[in-house]
Amino acid sequence: ENKTLPFEAIGEGTLHRLVDAFYHRVGMHPDLAPIFPDDLSETARKQKQFLTQYLGGPPLYTNEHGHPMLRARHLPFDITPTRATAWLACMNEAMDEVGLEGPVREDFYARLYLTAQHMINTPDDDE
Ligand code: HEM
């Protein structure tokens, strides 16, 4: 087999630009900003580590922080369906901004969509 890892197809530079573009939007989003720290630099640093390994690259997140246990790490926050939609919208716009296109984008986004649904732990206020 000779399959290129998504991490290699996207490239570290583009991945890092994606994460920065993403948190720039998160920090301005009315549904998301209230649950995130004001300074998103450490959050972005961890997300670069996490997405590197999520895409098949080296296990940078686990090496520094242990098993991701992503759903458990999100339990302190109210992750509503509205916030999951907002998170994914910020990611979609960030993908546009960095010029990520084609099947590698579609596959990455599809995985993020499923992971985002898995993070939901709180209903919307009107439910
Ligand atoms: C951390 C929100 C989905 C990966 C966080 C934090 C918040 C948050 C508030 C804490 C930030 C901090 O204190 O630094 C959300 C919301 C989501 C969502 C509203 C909507 C569904 C996701 C998804 C992924 C992800 C889909 C992965 C694909 C992470 C990682 C961290 C994190 C790796 C850092 C964990 C750590 O502290 O070590 N998220 N998140 N999140 N999130 Fe999410």
Short mmCIF file of N, CA, C and O in Angstrom, two decimals, residues 55-111:
data_model
loop_
_atom_site.label_atom_id
_atom_site.label_comp_id
_atom_site.label_asym_id
_atom_site.label_seq_id
_atom_site.Cartn_x
_atom_site.Cartn_y
_atom_site.Cartn_z
N LEU A 55 -4.98 13.56 11.88
CA LEU A 55 -4.80 13.40 10.44
C LEU A 55 -3.70 12.38 10.09
O LEU A 55 -3.31 12.27 8.94
N GLY A 56 -3.23 11.66 11.09
CA GLY A 56 -2.26 10.59 10.83
C GLY A 56 -0.81 10.98 10.99
O GLY A 56 0.08 10.17 10.73
N GLY A 57 -0.56 12.23 11.42
CA GLY A 57 0.81 12.68 11.67
C GLY A 57 1.31 12.20 13.03
O GLY A 57 0.65 11.39 13.69
N PRO A 58 2.46 12.70 13.44
CA PRO A 58 3.04 12.26 14.73
C PRO A 58 2.14 12.61 15.92
O PRO A 58 1.41 13.62 15.87
N PRO A 59 2.17 11.77 16.98
CA PRO A 59 1.23 11.93 18.12
C PRO A 59 1.62 13.05 19.07
O PRO A 59 1.88 12.84 20.25
N LEU A 60 1.65 14.27 18.55
CA LEU A 60 2.15 15.41 19.33
C LEU A 60 1.27 15.70 20.54
O LEU A 60 1.76 16.04 21.61
N TYR A 61 -0.04 15.58 20.37
CA TYR A 61 -0.95 15.88 21.48
C TYR A 61 -0.77 14.87 22.60
O TYR A 61 -0.57 15.23 23.77
N THR A 62 -0.84 13.58 22.25
CA THR A 62 -0.72 12.53 23.26
C THR A 62 0.63 12.58 23.97
O THR A 62 0.71 12.37 25.18
N ASN A 63 1.69 12.87 23.23
CA ASN A 63 3.01 12.95 23.85
C ASN A 63 3.05 13.98 24.97
O ASN A 63 3.72 13.78 25.98
N GLU A 64 2.33 15.08 24.80
CA GLU A 64 2.40 16.14 25.83
C GLU A 64 1.26 16.08 26.84
O GLU A 64 1.45 16.45 28.00
N HIS A 65 0.06 15.62 26.40
CA HIS A 65 -1.12 15.74 27.26
C HIS A 65 -1.77 14.41 27.61
O HIS A 65 -2.76 14.39 28.33
N GLY A 66 -1.27 13.31 27.08
CA GLY A 66 -1.91 12.02 27.32
C GLY A 66 -3.07 11.79 26.37
O GLY A 66 -3.29 12.55 25.42
N HIS A 67 -3.83 10.72 26.65
CA HIS A 67 -4.95 10.35 25.77
C HIS A 67 -5.89 11.55 25.60
O HIS A 67 -6.24 12.20 26.58
N PRO A 68 -6.31 11.84 24.37
CA PRO A 68 -7.15 13.03 24.15
C PRO A 68 -8.45 13.02 24.96
O PRO A 68 -8.84 14.08 25.47
N MET A 69 -9.14 11.87 25.08
CA MET A 69 -10.44 11.83 25.80
C MET A 69 -11.26 13.07 25.48
O MET A 69 -11.71 13.78 26.38
N LEU A 70 -11.44 13.34 24.20
CA LEU A 70 -11.98 14.63 23.79
C LEU A 70 -13.35 14.93 24.39
O LEU A 70 -13.61 16.05 24.82
N ARG A 71 -14.23 13.93 24.42
CA ARG A 71 -15.57 14.23 24.93
C ARG A 71 -15.49 14.62 26.41
O ARG A 71 -16.12 15.59 26.85
N ALA A 72 -14.68 13.87 27.16
CA ALA A 72 -14.51 14.18 28.59
C ALA A 72 -13.91 15.57 28.78
O ALA A 72 -14.34 16.32 29.66
N ARG A 73 -12.95 15.94 27.95
CA ARG A 73 -12.32 17.26 28.10
C ARG A 73 -13.29 18.39 27.76
O ARG A 73 -13.03 19.55 28.12
N HIS A 74 -14.35 18.07 27.02
CA HIS A 74 -15.34 19.09 26.68
C HIS A 74 -16.50 19.16 27.69
O HIS A 74 -17.32 20.08 27.62
N LEU A 75 -16.58 18.20 28.62
CA LEU A 75 -17.72 18.18 29.54
C LEU A 75 -17.83 19.43 30.42
O LEU A 75 -18.94 19.81 30.78
N PRO A 76 -16.71 20.10 30.78
CA PRO A 76 -16.86 21.33 31.57
C PRO A 76 -17.60 22.45 30.83
O PRO A 76 -17.97 23.45 31.44
N PHE A 77 -17.76 22.30 29.51
CA PHE A 77 -18.39 23.36 28.71
C PHE A 77 -19.73 22.88 28.19
O PHE A 77 -19.91 21.70 27.90
N ASP A 78 -20.69 23.81 28.07
CA ASP A 78 -21.98 23.47 27.47
C ASP A 78 -21.83 23.44 25.96
O ASP A 78 -21.82 24.49 25.30
N ILE A 79 -21.68 22.24 25.41
CA ILE A 79 -21.55 22.09 23.95
C ILE A 79 -22.95 21.76 23.42
O ILE A 79 -23.43 20.63 23.55
N THR A 80 -23.60 22.79 22.89
CA THR A 80 -24.97 22.66 22.38
C THR A 80 -24.93 22.38 20.87
O THR A 80 -23.90 22.60 20.22
N PRO A 81 -26.07 21.92 20.31
CA PRO A 81 -26.14 21.78 18.85
C PRO A 81 -25.80 23.09 18.13
O PRO A 81 -25.11 23.08 17.10
N THR A 82 -26.28 24.21 18.67
CA THR A 82 -25.97 25.52 18.05
C THR A 82 -24.47 25.78 18.04
O THR A 82 -23.92 26.27 17.05
N ARG A 83 -23.81 25.44 19.15
CA ARG A 83 -22.36 25.67 19.20
C ARG A 83 -21.61 24.72 18.28
O ARG A 83 -20.60 25.10 17.68
N ALA A 84 -22.10 23.49 18.13
CA ALA A 84 -21.44 22.57 17.19
C ALA A 84 -21.56 23.10 15.76
O ALA A 84 -20.58 23.06 14.99
N THR A 85 -22.73 23.61 15.42
CA THR A 85 -22.92 24.20 14.08
C THR A 85 -21.99 25.40 13.88
O THR A 85 -21.39 25.55 12.81
N ALA A 86 -21.87 26.23 14.91
CA ALA A 86 -21.01 27.41 14.82
C ALA A 86 -19.54 26.99 14.67
O ALA A 86 -18.80 27.58 13.86
N TRP A 87 -19.13 25.98 15.44
CA TRP A 87 -17.75 25.47 15.37
C TRP A 87 -17.44 25.02 13.94
O TRP A 87 -16.41 25.36 13.36
N LEU A 88 -18.37 24.25 13.38
CA LEU A 88 -18.17 23.73 12.02
C LEU A 88 -18.18 24.85 10.99
O LEU A 88 -17.43 24.79 10.00
N ALA A 89 -19.01 25.87 11.19
CA ALA A 89 -19.04 27.00 10.26
C ALA A 89 -17.70 27.75 10.28
O ALA A 89 -17.17 28.13 9.23
N CYS A 90 -17.16 27.95 11.48
CA CYS A 90 -15.84 28.60 11.59
C CYS A 90 -14.78 27.77 10.87
O CYS A 90 -13.90 28.32 10.20
N MET A 91 -14.86 26.45 11.01
CA MET A 91 -13.88 25.58 10.36
C MET A 91 -14.04 25.63 8.84
O MET A 91 -13.05 25.70 8.10
N ASN A 92 -15.28 25.62 8.38
CA ASN A 92 -15.52 25.67 6.93
C ASN A 92 -14.96 26.97 6.34
O ASN A 92 -14.30 26.96 5.29
N GLU A 93 -15.19 28.08 7.03
CA GLU A 93 -14.68 29.37 6.55
C GLU A 93 -13.15 29.40 6.60
O GLU A 93 -12.51 29.97 5.71
N ALA A 94 -12.58 28.81 7.64
CA ALA A 94 -11.11 28.76 7.75
C ALA A 94 -10.52 27.93 6.61
O ALA A 94 -9.47 28.26 6.05
N MET A 95 -11.21 26.83 6.26
CA MET A 95 -10.75 26.01 5.13
C MET A 95 -10.77 26.82 3.84
O MET A 95 -9.86 26.73 3.02
N ASP A 96 -11.83 27.63 3.65
CA ASP A 96 -11.88 28.52 2.49
C ASP A 96 -10.69 29.47 2.51
O ASP A 96 -10.02 29.67 1.49
N GLU A 97 -10.45 30.07 3.69
CA GLU A 97 -9.41 31.11 3.79
C GLU A 97 -8.03 30.57 3.42
O GLU A 97 -7.26 31.25 2.76
N VAL A 98 -7.72 29.34 3.86
CA VAL A 98 -6.38 28.81 3.59
C VAL A 98 -6.32 28.05 2.26
O VAL A 98 -5.27 27.51 1.90
N GLY A 99 -7.45 27.99 1.55
CA GLY A 99 -7.44 27.36 0.23
C GLY A 99 -7.38 25.85 0.26
O GLY A 99 -6.88 25.24 -0.69
N LEU A 100 -7.91 25.25 1.33
CA LEU A 100 -7.95 23.78 1.39
C LEU A 100 -9.13 23.30 0.54
O LEU A 100 -10.28 23.72 0.77
N GLU A 101 -8.86 22.46 -0.43
CA GLU A 101 -9.88 22.07 -1.42
C GLU A 101 -9.81 20.58 -1.72
O GLU A 101 -8.82 19.92 -1.41
N GLY A 102 -10.83 20.10 -2.38
CA GLY A 102 -10.80 18.75 -2.94
C GLY A 102 -11.14 17.67 -1.94
O GLY A 102 -11.63 17.94 -0.85
N PRO A 103 -10.86 16.40 -2.32
CA PRO A 103 -11.23 15.26 -1.47
C PRO A 103 -10.61 15.32 -0.08
O PRO A 103 -11.24 14.89 0.89
N VAL A 104 -9.39 15.84 0.03
CA VAL A 104 -8.75 15.88 1.34
C VAL A 104 -9.54 16.80 2.28
O VAL A 104 -9.71 16.50 3.46
N ARG A 105 -10.06 17.90 1.71
CA ARG A 105 -10.92 18.78 2.52
C ARG A 105 -12.23 18.08 2.87
O ARG A 105 -12.70 18.15 4.01
N GLU A 106 -12.85 17.46 1.88
CA GLU A 106 -14.16 16.83 2.11
C GLU A 106 -14.05 15.74 3.19
O GLU A 106 -14.91 15.63 4.07
N ASP A 107 -13.00 14.92 3.10
CA ASP A 107 -12.82 13.84 4.08
C ASP A 107 -12.55 14.40 5.49
O ASP A 107 -13.08 13.89 6.48
N PHE A 108 -11.70 15.41 5.56
CA PHE A 108 -11.35 16.02 6.84
C PHE A 108 -12.61 16.63 7.46
O PHE A 108 -12.92 16.39 8.62
N TYR A 109 -13.35 17.39 6.65
CA TYR A 109 -14.55 18.04 7.17
C TYR A 109 -15.58 17.00 7.64
O TYR A 109 -16.23 17.18 8.68
N ALA A 110 -15.73 15.93 6.87
CA ALA A 110 -16.71 14.88 7.24
C ALA A 110 -16.35 14.27 8.60
O ALA A 110 -17.23 14.01 9.43
N ARG A 111 -15.06 14.06 8.84
CA ARG A 111 -14.64 13.52 10.14
C ARG A 111 -14.89 14.54 11.25
O ARG A 111 -15.33 14.17 12.35
#
